[in-house]
Coordinates of C-alpha atoms in Angstrom, one line a residue:
M11 CA -27.2 6.7 55.9
E12 CA -28.8 5.8 52.6
T13 CA -28.6 8.7 50.3
E14 CA -30.0 9.3 46.8
T15 CA -26.7 8.2 45.4
H16 CA -26.9 4.9 47.3
R17 CA -30.5 4.4 46.1
Q18 CA -29.5 4.9 42.5
A19 CA -26.6 2.4 42.8
I20 CA -28.8 -0.2 44.5
K21 CA -31.5 0.2 41.8
A22 CA -28.9 -0.4 39.2
S23 CA -27.7 -3.5 40.9
Y24 CA -31.2 -5.0 40.9
Y25 CA -31.3 -4.5 37.1
S26 CA -28.0 -6.2 36.9
I27 CA -29.1 -9.2 38.9
A28 CA -32.3 -9.7 36.9
G29 CA -30.5 -9.3 33.6
N30 CA -27.8 -11.8 34.5
A31 CA -30.3 -14.4 35.6
I32 CA -32.4 -14.2 32.5
L33 CA -29.4 -14.2 30.1
A34 CA -27.8 -17.2 32.0
I35 CA -31.0 -19.2 31.4
I36 CA -31.2 -18.2 27.7
K37 CA -27.5 -19.0 27.1
G38 CA -27.7 -22.4 28.9
V39 CA -30.9 -23.6 27.0
T40 CA -29.6 -22.3 23.6
G41 CA -26.2 -23.8 24.1
F42 CA -27.6 -27.2 25.2
F43 CA -30.1 -27.6 22.3
G44 CA -27.9 -25.7 19.8
N45 CA -24.8 -27.9 20.4
S46 CA -22.6 -24.9 21.4
Y47 CA -20.1 -25.6 24.2
A48 CA -19.0 -21.9 24.0
L49 CA -22.6 -20.8 24.8
I50 CA -22.8 -23.3 27.7
A51 CA -19.5 -22.0 29.1
D52 CA -20.9 -18.5 28.6
A53 CA -23.9 -19.5 30.6
I54 CA -21.7 -20.7 33.4
E55 CA -19.9 -17.3 33.4
S56 CA -23.3 -15.5 33.5
T57 CA -24.4 -17.7 36.5
T58 CA -21.3 -16.5 38.4
D59 CA -22.3 -13.0 37.4
V60 CA -25.6 -13.4 39.3
F61 CA -23.8 -14.2 42.5
A62 CA -21.3 -11.4 41.9
S63 CA -24.2 -8.9 41.4
L64 CA -25.8 -10.2 44.7
L65 CA -22.5 -9.5 46.5
V66 CA -22.4 -6.0 45.0
L67 CA -26.0 -5.4 46.2
F68 CA -25.0 -6.5 49.7
G69 CA -22.0 -4.2 49.6
L70 CA -24.1 -1.2 48.5
K71 CA -26.7 -1.8 51.2
Y72 CA -24.0 -2.3 53.9
S73 CA -22.0 0.7 52.8
A74 CA -25.1 2.9 53.3
R75 CA -25.0 2.4 57.0
P76 CA -24.2 5.5 59.0
A77 CA -21.0 6.0 60.9
D78 CA -21.0 4.6 64.5
D79 CA -18.5 4.2 67.4
N80 CA -16.8 1.3 65.8
H81 CA -16.7 2.8 62.3
P82 CA -16.3 6.6 62.6
Y83 CA -15.6 6.9 58.9
G84 CA -18.7 4.9 58.0
H85 CA -19.0 1.5 56.3
G86 CA -17.9 2.5 52.8
R87 CA -14.7 0.4 52.8
V88 CA -16.8 -2.7 52.3
E89 CA -17.1 -1.6 48.6
P90 CA -13.5 -2.4 47.6
L91 CA -13.7 -5.6 49.6
I92 CA -16.8 -6.6 47.6
T93 CA -14.9 -5.6 44.4
F94 CA -12.1 -8.1 45.4
A95 CA -14.8 -10.8 45.7
V96 CA -16.2 -9.9 42.3
V97 CA -12.7 -10.2 40.8
G98 CA -12.5 -13.6 42.5
F99 CA -15.7 -14.6 40.6
L100 CA -14.2 -13.4 37.4
V101 CA -11.1 -15.5 37.9
V102 CA -13.2 -18.6 38.8
S103 CA -15.3 -18.0 35.7
A104 CA -12.3 -17.8 33.5
T105 CA -10.8 -20.9 35.1
I106 CA -14.1 -22.9 34.5
I107 CA -14.2 -21.8 30.9
V108 CA -10.6 -22.8 30.3
M109 CA -11.2 -26.3 31.8
E110 CA -14.5 -26.8 29.9
S111 CA -13.0 -25.6 26.6
I112 CA -9.9 -27.9 26.8
E113 CA -12.1 -30.9 27.6
N114 CA -14.5 -30.0 24.8
I115 CA -11.7 -29.5 22.3
Q116 CA -10.6 -33.1 23.0
T117 CA -14.2 -34.4 22.7
P118 CA -15.7 -34.9 19.2
H119 CA -19.1 -33.1 18.9
K120 CA -21.5 -31.7 16.3
V121 CA -21.3 -28.3 14.7
P122 CA -23.5 -25.7 16.6
K123 CA -26.9 -24.9 15.2
P124 CA -27.2 -21.7 13.0
Y125 CA -29.8 -20.1 15.3
T126 CA -27.2 -19.9 18.1
L127 CA -25.7 -16.9 16.2
I128 CA -29.0 -15.0 16.4
V129 CA -29.2 -15.6 20.1
L130 CA -25.6 -14.6 20.6
A131 CA -26.0 -11.4 18.6
A132 CA -29.0 -10.4 20.8
I133 CA -27.0 -11.3 24.0
I134 CA -24.0 -9.3 22.9
A135 CA -26.1 -6.2 22.2
T136 CA -28.0 -6.6 25.5
K137 CA -24.8 -7.1 27.5
E138 CA -23.2 -4.0 26.0
I139 CA -26.3 -2.0 26.9
F140 CA -26.1 -3.3 30.5
Y141 CA -22.4 -2.4 30.6
R142 CA -23.0 1.2 29.5
F143 CA -25.9 1.7 31.9
I144 CA -24.2 0.2 34.9
N145 CA -20.9 1.9 34.1
K146 CA -22.7 5.3 33.8
K147 CA -24.3 4.7 37.2
S148 CA -20.9 3.8 38.7
D149 CA -19.4 7.0 37.4
E150 CA -22.3 9.0 38.8
T151 CA -22.3 7.4 42.2
K152 CA -18.5 6.8 42.5
S153 CA -19.1 3.2 43.4
S154 CA -16.1 0.9 42.8
S155 CA -18.2 -2.3 43.3
L156 CA -20.7 -1.1 40.7
K157 CA -17.8 -0.4 38.4
A158 CA -16.7 -4.0 38.9
D159 CA -20.2 -5.1 38.1
A160 CA -20.2 -3.1 34.9
W161 CA -17.0 -4.7 33.8
H162 CA -18.6 -8.0 34.5
H163 CA -21.2 -7.2 31.9
R164 CA -18.5 -6.1 29.4
S165 CA -16.5 -9.4 30.0
D166 CA -19.7 -11.3 29.4
A167 CA -20.2 -9.4 26.1
I168 CA -16.6 -10.2 25.1
T169 CA -17.1 -13.9 25.9
S170 CA -20.3 -14.0 23.8
L171 CA -18.5 -12.1 21.0
M172 CA -15.8 -14.8 21.0
A173 CA -18.4 -17.5 20.9
F174 CA -20.1 -15.7 18.0
I175 CA -16.9 -15.7 16.0
G176 CA -16.1 -19.3 16.9
I177 CA -19.5 -20.6 15.9
S178 CA -19.4 -18.6 12.7
I179 CA -16.1 -20.2 11.8
A180 CA -17.5 -23.7 12.6
L181 CA -20.6 -23.1 10.5
F182 CA -19.0 -21.6 7.4
M183 CA -15.9 -23.8 7.4
G184 CA -17.8 -27.0 8.0
K185 CA -16.3 -30.4 8.9
G186 CA -13.0 -30.2 10.9
Y187 CA -13.9 -26.9 12.5
E188 CA -16.4 -28.2 15.0
T189 CA -14.2 -27.1 17.9
A190 CA -13.9 -23.5 16.7
D191 CA -16.3 -22.2 19.3
D192 CA -14.4 -24.0 22.1
W193 CA -11.2 -22.3 21.0
A194 CA -13.1 -19.0 21.0
A195 CA -14.3 -19.6 24.6
L196 CA -10.7 -20.4 25.6
F197 CA -9.5 -17.2 24.0
A198 CA -12.2 -15.2 25.7
S199 CA -11.0 -16.4 29.2
G200 CA -7.9 -14.3 28.6
F201 CA -10.0 -11.2 28.2
I202 CA -11.9 -12.0 31.3
L203 CA -8.7 -12.3 33.3
Y204 CA -7.4 -9.0 31.9
N205 CA -10.7 -7.3 32.9
A206 CA -10.3 -8.7 36.4
Y207 CA -7.0 -6.9 36.7
L208 CA -8.5 -3.6 35.4
I209 CA -11.2 -3.9 38.1
L210 CA -8.8 -4.9 40.9
R211 CA -6.3 -2.1 40.4
P212 CA -8.4 0.9 41.4
A213 CA -10.0 -1.1 44.3
L214 CA -6.6 -1.9 45.6
G215 CA -5.6 1.7 45.4
E216 CA -8.8 2.7 47.3
I217 CA -8.1 0.3 50.1
M218 CA -4.5 1.5 50.4
D219 CA -5.5 5.2 50.3
E220 CA -3.5 5.7 47.2
H221 CA -3.6 9.3 45.8
L222 CA -5.9 9.0 42.8
Y223 CA -7.9 12.2 43.0
D224 CA -5.9 15.1 41.4
D225 CA -9.0 16.7 39.9
M226 CA -10.8 16.7 43.2
V227 CA -7.8 18.3 44.9
A228 CA -7.7 21.0 42.3
E229 CA -11.4 21.7 42.8
I230 CA -11.0 21.8 46.6
R231 CA -8.2 24.3 46.3
E232 CA -10.1 26.5 43.8
I233 CA -13.2 26.6 46.1
S234 CA -11.0 27.3 49.1
Q235 CA -9.3 30.3 47.5
K236 CA -12.8 32.0 47.2
E237 CA -13.4 31.8 50.9
K238 CA -12.8 35.1 52.8
G239 CA -9.7 34.9 55.0
V240 CA -8.0 32.0 53.1
I241 CA -4.6 33.1 51.8
E242 CA -3.6 29.8 50.4
T243 CA -4.0 26.0 50.7
E244 CA -1.2 23.6 51.6
K245 CA -1.5 19.9 52.1
C246 CA -4.7 18.2 50.8
F247 CA -5.2 14.4 51.4
I248 CA -8.2 12.5 50.2
R249 CA -9.4 9.0 51.1
K250 CA -12.3 7.3 49.5
T251 CA -14.8 5.3 51.6
G252 CA -17.4 3.7 49.4
M253 CA -19.2 6.4 47.4
T254 CA -18.0 9.3 49.5
F255 CA -14.7 11.0 50.4
H256 CA -12.9 12.2 53.5
V257 CA -10.6 15.1 53.2
D258 CA -7.7 16.5 55.3
L259 CA -6.9 20.1 54.2
H260 CA -4.3 22.6 55.5
V261 CA -5.3 26.2 55.0
I262 CA -3.0 29.2 55.4
V263 CA -4.5 32.4 57.0
D264 CA -3.1 35.6 58.5
G265 CA -1.0 34.7 61.4
T266 CA -2.1 37.7 63.5
L267 CA -5.7 36.4 63.6
S268 CA -7.1 35.1 66.9
V269 CA -7.9 31.4 67.5
N270 CA -11.6 32.2 67.2
E271 CA -11.2 34.0 63.9
G272 CA -9.1 31.1 62.5
H273 CA -11.7 28.7 63.7
E274 CA -14.5 30.7 62.0
I275 CA -12.7 30.7 58.7
A276 CA -12.2 26.9 58.9
H277 CA -15.8 26.4 59.8
N278 CA -17.1 28.6 57.0
L279 CA -14.8 26.9 54.5
K280 CA -15.9 23.4 55.6
D281 CA -19.6 24.4 55.2
R282 CA -18.8 25.8 51.7
L283 CA -16.9 22.7 50.6
L284 CA -19.6 20.3 51.8
K285 CA -22.3 22.3 50.1
E286 CA -20.5 22.7 46.7
M287 CA -19.0 19.1 46.7
P288 CA -21.7 16.8 48.1
E289 CA -19.5 13.7 47.4
I290 CA -17.4 14.8 50.4
A291 CA -18.7 13.1 53.6
D292 CA -16.4 15.0 56.0
I293 CA -13.4 17.4 55.9
L294 CA -10.9 18.1 58.5
I295 CA -9.3 21.6 58.2
H296 CA -6.0 22.5 59.8
I297 CA -5.1 26.2 60.1
E298 CA -1.6 27.3 59.4
P299 CA -0.3 30.9 60.1
H300 CA 1.0 32.8 57.1
D301 CA 3.9 34.5 58.9
T302 CA 5.7 31.4 60.1
D303 CA 7.3 28.4 58.5
H304 CA 4.4 26.1 57.6
S305 CA 6.2 23.5 55.6

């Protein structure tokens, strides 16, 4: 089911697609007429960003589908899968930039035009703004694929910054330094690959149900302790599915209570947790008696 969180994430992805498309055109045209191979390589990277953002949009829309018989936990796991694809685009981008840079270093060419620096400065500022906006939305929505898209903007800003430095060296140092922007693009590919790893790591943890949510566990325990009848909490396991979470919680109650009384405590606690922590899609509560070994 599409929630307000999903709608915010989808809206952010539309901005990302439009921004990447416009900047890719600006970079390509400026790089071609301004004799900057670094800008042309940057335009190639931005073009792959457009396709990556389209993938993110697809993932966000698909993950909003409600649970069904074949997917009782919903469709949220498509998000880390999309993140893997985005990482693939980053690796491809870095590879293309490396190949283009090596070829251009070996090919004599003119020094880039001075106005390319003005364009690059504007692109760097724009990309950083996009990164901060999309990253904020990813934190608000808990979307791993949106986080990957945000880092795509940051890697693009880094690529443009390297191009800015390279072109500046070529312009101010003059003859013999024409390939400085190509070396800058080559250097930037290393940053892109490193960012790819930073994006991949949490997505891999999500798909493997790695324990990454200590703060959420602490909040669940704190809320549970406030519920009448709850003596203590024991095991608490959390798995992330898209922008929501599924929780398994063991709760310790008075062992002399009836089954109905224990069930009522569990039901009340579940309602309370779902109300106070809307990011939780569902929670399974197991009741343990206080007067027996519950280890």
